[in-house]
mmCIF file of C-alpha atoms and ligand atoms in Angstrom:
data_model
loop_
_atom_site.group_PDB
_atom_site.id
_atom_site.type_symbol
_atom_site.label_atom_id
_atom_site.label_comp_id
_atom_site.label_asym_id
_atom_site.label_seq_id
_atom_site.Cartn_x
_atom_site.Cartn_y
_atom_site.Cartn_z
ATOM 1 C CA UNK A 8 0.000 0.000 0.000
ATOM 2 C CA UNK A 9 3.123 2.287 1.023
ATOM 3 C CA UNK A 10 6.716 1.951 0.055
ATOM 4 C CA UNK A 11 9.085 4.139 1.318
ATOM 5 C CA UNK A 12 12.155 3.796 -0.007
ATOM 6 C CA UNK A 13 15.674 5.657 1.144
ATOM 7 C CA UNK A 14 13.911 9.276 2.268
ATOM 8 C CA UNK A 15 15.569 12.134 3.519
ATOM 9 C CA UNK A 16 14.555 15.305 5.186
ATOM 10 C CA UNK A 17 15.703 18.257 6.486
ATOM 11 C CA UNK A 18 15.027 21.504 8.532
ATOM 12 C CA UNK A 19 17.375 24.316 7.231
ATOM 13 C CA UNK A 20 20.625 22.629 7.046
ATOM 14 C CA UNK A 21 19.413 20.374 10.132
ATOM 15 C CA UNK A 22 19.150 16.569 8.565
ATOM 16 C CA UNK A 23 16.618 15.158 9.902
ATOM 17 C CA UNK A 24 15.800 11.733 7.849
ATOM 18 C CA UNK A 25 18.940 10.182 6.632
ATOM 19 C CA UNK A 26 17.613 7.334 4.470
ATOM 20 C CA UNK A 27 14.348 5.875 5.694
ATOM 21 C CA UNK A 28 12.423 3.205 4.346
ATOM 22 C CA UNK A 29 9.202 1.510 5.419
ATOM 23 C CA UNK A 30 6.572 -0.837 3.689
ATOM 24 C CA UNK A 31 3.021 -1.042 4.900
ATOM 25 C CA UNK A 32 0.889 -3.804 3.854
ATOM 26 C CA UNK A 33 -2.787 -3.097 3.005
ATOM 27 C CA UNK A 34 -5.169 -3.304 5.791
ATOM 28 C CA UNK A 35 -3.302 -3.287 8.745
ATOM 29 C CA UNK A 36 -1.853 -1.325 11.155
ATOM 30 C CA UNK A 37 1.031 -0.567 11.493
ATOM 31 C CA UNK A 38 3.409 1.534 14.522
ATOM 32 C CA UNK A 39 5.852 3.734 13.663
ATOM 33 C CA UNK A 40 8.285 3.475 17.003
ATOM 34 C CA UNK A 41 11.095 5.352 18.121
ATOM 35 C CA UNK A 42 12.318 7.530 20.995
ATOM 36 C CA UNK A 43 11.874 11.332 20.664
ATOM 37 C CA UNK A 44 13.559 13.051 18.133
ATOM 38 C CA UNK A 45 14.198 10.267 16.075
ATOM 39 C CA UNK A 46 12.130 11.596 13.020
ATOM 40 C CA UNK A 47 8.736 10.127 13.371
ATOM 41 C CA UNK A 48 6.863 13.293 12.825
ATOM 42 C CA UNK A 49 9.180 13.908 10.293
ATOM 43 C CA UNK A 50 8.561 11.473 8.296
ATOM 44 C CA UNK A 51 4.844 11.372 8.478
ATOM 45 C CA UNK A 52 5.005 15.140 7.437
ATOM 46 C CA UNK A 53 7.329 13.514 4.573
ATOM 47 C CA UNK A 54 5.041 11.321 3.035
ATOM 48 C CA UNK A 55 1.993 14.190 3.528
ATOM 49 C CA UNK A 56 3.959 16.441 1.308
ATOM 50 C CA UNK A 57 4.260 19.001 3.729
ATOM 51 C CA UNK A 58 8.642 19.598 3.554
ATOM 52 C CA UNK A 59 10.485 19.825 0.818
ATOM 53 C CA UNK A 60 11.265 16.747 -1.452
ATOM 54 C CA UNK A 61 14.963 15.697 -1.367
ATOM 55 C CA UNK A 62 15.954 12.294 -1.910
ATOM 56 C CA UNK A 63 14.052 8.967 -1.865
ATOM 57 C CA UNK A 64 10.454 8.040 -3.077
ATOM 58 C CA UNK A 65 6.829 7.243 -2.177
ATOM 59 C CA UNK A 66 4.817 4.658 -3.651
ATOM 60 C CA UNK A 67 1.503 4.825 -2.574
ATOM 61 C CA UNK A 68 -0.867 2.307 -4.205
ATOM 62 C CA UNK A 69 0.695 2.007 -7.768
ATOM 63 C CA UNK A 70 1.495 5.864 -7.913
ATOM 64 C CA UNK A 71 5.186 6.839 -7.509
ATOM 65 C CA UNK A 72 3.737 10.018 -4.922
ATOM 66 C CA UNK A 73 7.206 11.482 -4.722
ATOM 67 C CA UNK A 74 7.244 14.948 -4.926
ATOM 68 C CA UNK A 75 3.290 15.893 -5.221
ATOM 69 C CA UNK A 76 1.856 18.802 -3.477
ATOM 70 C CA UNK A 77 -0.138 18.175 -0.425
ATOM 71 C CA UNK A 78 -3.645 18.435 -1.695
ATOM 72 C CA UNK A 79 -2.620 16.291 -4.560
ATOM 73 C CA UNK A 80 -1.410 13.755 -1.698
ATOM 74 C CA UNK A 81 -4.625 14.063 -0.076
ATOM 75 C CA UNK A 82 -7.082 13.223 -2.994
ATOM 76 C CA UNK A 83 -4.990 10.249 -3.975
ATOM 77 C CA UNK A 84 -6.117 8.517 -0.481
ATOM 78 C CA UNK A 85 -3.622 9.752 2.241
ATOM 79 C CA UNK A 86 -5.491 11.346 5.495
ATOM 80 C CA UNK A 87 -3.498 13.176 8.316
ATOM 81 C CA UNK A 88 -4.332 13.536 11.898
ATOM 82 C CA UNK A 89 -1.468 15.923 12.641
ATOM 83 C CA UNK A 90 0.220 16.069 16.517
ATOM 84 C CA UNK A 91 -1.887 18.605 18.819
ATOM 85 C CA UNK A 92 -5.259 18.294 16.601
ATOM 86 C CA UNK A 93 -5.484 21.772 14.313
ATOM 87 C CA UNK A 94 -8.662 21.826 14.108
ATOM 88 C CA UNK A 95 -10.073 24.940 12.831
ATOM 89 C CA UNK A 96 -11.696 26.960 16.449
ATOM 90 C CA UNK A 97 -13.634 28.779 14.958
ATOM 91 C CA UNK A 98 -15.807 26.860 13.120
ATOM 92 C CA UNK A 99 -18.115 24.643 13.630
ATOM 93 C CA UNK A 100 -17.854 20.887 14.029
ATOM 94 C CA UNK A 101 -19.882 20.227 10.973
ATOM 95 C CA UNK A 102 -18.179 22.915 9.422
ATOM 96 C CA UNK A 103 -15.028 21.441 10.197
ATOM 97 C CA UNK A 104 -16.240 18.098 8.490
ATOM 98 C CA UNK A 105 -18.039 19.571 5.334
ATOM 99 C CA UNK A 106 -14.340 21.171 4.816
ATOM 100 C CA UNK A 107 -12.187 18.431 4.183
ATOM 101 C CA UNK A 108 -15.713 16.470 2.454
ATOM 102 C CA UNK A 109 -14.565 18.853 -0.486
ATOM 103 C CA UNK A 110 -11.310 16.878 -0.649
ATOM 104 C CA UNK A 111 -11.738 12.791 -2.090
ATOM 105 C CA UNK A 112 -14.246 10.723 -3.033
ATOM 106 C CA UNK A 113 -17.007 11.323 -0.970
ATOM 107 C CA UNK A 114 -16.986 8.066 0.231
ATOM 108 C CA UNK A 115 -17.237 9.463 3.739
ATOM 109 C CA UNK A 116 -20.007 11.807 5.171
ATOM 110 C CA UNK A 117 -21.126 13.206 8.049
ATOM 111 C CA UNK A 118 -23.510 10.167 8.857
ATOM 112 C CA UNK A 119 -21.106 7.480 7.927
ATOM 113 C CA UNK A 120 -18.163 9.589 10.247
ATOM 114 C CA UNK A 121 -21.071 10.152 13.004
ATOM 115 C CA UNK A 122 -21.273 6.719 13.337
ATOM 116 C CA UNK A 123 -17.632 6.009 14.098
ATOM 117 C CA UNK A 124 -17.750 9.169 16.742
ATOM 118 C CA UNK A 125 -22.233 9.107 18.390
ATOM 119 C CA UNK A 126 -20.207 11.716 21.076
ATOM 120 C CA UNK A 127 -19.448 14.177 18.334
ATOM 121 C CA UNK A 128 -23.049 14.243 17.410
ATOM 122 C CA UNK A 129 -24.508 16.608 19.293
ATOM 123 C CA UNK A 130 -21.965 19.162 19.092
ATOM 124 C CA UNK A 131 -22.115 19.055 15.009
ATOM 125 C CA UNK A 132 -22.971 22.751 15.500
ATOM 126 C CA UNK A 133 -20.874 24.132 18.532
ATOM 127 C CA UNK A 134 -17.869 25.943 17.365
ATOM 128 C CA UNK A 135 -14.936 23.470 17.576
ATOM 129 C CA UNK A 136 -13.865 25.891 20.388
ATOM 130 C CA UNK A 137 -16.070 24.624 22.680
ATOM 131 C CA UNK A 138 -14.889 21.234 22.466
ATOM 132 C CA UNK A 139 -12.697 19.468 25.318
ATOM 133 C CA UNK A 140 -9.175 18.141 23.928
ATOM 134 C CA UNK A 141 -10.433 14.857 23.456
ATOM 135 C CA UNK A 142 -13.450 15.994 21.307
ATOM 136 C CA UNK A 143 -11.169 17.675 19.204
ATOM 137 C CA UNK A 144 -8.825 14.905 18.990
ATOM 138 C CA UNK A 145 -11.975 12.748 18.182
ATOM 139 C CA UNK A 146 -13.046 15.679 15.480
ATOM 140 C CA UNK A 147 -9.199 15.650 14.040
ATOM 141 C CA UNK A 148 -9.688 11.868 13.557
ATOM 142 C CA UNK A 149 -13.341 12.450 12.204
ATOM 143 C CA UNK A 150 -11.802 15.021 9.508
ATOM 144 C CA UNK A 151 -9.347 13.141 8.653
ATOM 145 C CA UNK A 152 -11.984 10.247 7.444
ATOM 146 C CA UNK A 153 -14.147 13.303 5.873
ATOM 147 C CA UNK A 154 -11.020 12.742 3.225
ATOM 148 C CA UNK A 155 -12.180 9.304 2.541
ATOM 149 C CA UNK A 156 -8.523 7.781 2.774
ATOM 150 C CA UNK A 157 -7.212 4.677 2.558
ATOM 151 C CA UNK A 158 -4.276 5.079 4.203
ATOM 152 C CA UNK A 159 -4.752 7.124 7.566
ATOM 153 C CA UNK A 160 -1.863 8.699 9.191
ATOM 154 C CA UNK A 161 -2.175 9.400 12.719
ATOM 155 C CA UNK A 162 0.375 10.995 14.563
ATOM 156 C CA UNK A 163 0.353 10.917 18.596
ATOM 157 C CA UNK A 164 -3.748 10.522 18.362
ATOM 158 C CA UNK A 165 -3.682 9.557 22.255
ATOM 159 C CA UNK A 166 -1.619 12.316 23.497
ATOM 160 C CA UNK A 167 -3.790 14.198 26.358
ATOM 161 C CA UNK A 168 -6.849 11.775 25.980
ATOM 162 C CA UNK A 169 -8.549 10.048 29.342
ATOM 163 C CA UNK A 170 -8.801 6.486 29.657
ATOM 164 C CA UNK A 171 -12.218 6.273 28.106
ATOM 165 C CA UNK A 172 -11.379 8.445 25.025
ATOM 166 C CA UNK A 173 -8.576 6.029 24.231
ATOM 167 C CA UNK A 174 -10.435 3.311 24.571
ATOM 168 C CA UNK A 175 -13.198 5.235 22.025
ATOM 169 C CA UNK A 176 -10.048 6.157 19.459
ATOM 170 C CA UNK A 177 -8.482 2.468 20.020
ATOM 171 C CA UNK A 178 -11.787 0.638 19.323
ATOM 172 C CA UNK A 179 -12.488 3.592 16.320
ATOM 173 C CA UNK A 180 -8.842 2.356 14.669
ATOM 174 C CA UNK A 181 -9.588 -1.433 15.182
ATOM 175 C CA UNK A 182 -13.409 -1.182 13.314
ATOM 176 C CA UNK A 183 -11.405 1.435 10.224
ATOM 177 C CA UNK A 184 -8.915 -1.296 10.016
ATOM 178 C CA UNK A 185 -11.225 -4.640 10.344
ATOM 179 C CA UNK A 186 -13.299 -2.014 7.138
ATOM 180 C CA UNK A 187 -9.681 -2.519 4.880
ATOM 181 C CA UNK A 188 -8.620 0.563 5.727
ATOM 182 C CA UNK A 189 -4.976 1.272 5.980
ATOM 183 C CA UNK A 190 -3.336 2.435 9.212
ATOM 184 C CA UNK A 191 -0.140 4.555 9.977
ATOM 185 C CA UNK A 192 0.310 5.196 13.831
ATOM 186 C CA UNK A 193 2.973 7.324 15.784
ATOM 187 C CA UNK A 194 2.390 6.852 19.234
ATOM 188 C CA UNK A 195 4.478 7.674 22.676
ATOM 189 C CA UNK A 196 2.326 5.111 24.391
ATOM 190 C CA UNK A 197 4.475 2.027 23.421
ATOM 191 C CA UNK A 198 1.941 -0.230 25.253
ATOM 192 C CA UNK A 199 -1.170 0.958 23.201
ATOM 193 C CA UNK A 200 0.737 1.419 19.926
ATOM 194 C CA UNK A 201 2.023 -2.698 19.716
ATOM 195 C CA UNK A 202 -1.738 -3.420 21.296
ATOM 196 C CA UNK A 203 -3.153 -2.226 18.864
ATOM 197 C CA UNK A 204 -0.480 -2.504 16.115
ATOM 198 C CA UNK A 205 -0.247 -5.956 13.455
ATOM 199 C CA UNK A 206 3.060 -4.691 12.229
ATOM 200 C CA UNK A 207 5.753 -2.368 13.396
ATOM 201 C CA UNK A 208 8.637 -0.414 12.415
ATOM 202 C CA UNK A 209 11.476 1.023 14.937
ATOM 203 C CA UNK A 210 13.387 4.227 13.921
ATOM 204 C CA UNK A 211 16.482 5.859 15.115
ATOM 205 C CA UNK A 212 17.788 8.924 14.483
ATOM 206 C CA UNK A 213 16.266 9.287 11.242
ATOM 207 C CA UNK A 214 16.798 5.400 10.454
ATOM 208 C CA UNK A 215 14.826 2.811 9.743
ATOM 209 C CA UNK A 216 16.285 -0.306 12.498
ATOM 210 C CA UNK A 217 13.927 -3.066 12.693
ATOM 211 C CA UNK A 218 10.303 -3.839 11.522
ATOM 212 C CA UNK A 219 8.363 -7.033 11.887
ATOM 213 C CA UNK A 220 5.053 -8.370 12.880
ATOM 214 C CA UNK A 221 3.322 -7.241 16.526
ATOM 215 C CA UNK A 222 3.966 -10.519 17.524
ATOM 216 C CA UNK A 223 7.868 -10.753 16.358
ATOM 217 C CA UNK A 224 8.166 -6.744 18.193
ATOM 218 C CA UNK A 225 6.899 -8.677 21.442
ATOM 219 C CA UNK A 226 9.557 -11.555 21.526
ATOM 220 C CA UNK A 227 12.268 -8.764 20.823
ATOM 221 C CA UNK A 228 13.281 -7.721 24.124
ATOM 222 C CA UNK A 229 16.416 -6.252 23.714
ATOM 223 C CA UNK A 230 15.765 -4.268 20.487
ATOM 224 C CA UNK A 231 13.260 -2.686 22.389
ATOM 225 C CA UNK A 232 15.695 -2.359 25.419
ATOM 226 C CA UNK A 233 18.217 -0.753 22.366
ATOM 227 C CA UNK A 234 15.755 1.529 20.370
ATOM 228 C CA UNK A 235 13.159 2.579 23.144
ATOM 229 C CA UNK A 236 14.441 1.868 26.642
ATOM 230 C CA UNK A 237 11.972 -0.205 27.348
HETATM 231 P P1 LIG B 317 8.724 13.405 19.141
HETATM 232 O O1 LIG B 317 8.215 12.133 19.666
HETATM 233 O O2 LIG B 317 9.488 14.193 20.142
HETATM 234 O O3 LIG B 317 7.719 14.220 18.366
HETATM 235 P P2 LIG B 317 9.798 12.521 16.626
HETATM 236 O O4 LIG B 317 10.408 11.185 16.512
HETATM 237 O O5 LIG B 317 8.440 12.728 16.083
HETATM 238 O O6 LIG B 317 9.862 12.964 18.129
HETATM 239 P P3 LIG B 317 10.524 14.742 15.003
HETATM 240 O O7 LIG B 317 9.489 15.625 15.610
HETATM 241 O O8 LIG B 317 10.336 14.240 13.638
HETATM 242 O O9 LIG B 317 10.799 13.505 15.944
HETATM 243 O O10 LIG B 317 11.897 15.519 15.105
HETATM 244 C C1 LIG B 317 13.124 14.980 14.626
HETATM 245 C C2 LIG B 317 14.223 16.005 14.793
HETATM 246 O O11 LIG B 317 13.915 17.154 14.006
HETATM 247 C C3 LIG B 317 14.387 16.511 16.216
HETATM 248 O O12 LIG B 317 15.761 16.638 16.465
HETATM 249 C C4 LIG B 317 13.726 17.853 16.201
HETATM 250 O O13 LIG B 317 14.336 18.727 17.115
HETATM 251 C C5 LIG B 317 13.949 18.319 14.785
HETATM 252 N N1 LIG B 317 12.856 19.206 14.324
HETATM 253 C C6 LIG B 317 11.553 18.885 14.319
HETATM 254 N N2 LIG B 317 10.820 19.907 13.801
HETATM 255 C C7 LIG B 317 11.692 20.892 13.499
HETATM 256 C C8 LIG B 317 11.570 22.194 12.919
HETATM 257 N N3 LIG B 317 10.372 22.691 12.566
HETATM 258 N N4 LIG B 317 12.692 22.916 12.750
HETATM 259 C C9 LIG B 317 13.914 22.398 13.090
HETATM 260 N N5 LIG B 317 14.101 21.174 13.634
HETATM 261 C C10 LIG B 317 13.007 20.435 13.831
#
């Protein structure tokens, strides 16, 4: 579904991504692991389009991606749930949604991405102000679907949320994925990432350093004693 093969990235003349790769098989989901600072962000800002192309490509389901310009990224299938939520304050919820509706297939609407999120329902027409951080979290996911991808990238979804809005955005990811969708997850929560992960890919210091199944990442104590501390 996604091959990426040898990518760089930079900030200014800070290197950042020194030659990453990373395949994702369709359907699953997959964690994107590493300690901070090792380029995780990075590269799912990479693969969005949103820093400048220098070496390495993108295949993204047939297309060599490399290169395109964000919205082009977008409309071939690729949603983003950036860190800290950027939603838009102030608008509405539904405004919010009927947004990024304009962008894809249409495969998604409100109904079908009420479904996924009932608690969002009733606020389809309070500013996204008024939200608490895990409603917005749950309306940055929601957005992102509004898309219709088929590759979601999510990165740090869980950061801030309570117990019970995990367990809403971990159950959300489980029923996108069990629908063939595609998943891309950045997570500092190690413990809900390879829950909830089938395959996973560690990264340090801007290189790829292991990948394997969930089940292969739990028998491999000491690369995750090496590349996470853990
Ligand atoms: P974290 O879990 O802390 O978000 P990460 O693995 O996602 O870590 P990145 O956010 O991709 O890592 O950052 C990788 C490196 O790039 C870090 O050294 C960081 O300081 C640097 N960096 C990130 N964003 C910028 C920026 N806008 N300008 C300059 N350097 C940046």
């Amino acid at each position: 579904m996604l091959d990426v093969i040898d990518l760089t990235a930079a900030y200014g003349h800070a290197q950042v991504l020194h030659g990453l790769s990373l395949r994702l098989e369709a359907g699953r989901i997959h964690s994107l692991l590493g300690r901070n600072g090792a380029g995780k962000t990075t590269t799912l800002r990479r693969i969005m389009g949103l820093l400048p192309h220098q070496q390495g490509r993108i295949l993204f389901a047939g297309d060599e991606i490399t290169g395109w310009p964000t919205p082009r990224i977008a409309r071939a299938g690729i949603g983003y749930v950036p860190e800290g939520r950027e939603v838009f304050t102030a608008l509405t919820v539904r405004e919010n949604l009927t947004l990024a509706g304009r962008i894809g297939s249409g495969d998604w609407t409100i109904d079908r991405v009420m479904q996924q999120f009932p608690g969002l329902h009733p606020r389809l027409d309070a500013p996204a102000a008024v939200l608490s951080g895990g409603e917005q979290q749950m309306l940055s996911v929601a957005r992102a679907l509004m898309t219709s991808p088929r590759l979601l990238l999510l990165d740090e979804p869980s950061e801030g949320l309570s117990v019970q809005m995990t367990a809403v955005l971990r159950d959300v990811l489980v029923a996108l994925r069990d629908q063939g969708m595609t998943i891309l997850l950045v997570e500092q929560d190690v413990g809900l990432a390879t829950k909830l992960a089938d395959d996973v890919t560690l990264m340090s210091r801007g290189r790829h350093c292991w990948a394997g199944t969930a089940a292969e990442f739990a028998q491999a104590a000491g690369v995750r004693r090496r590349y996470l501390g853990a």
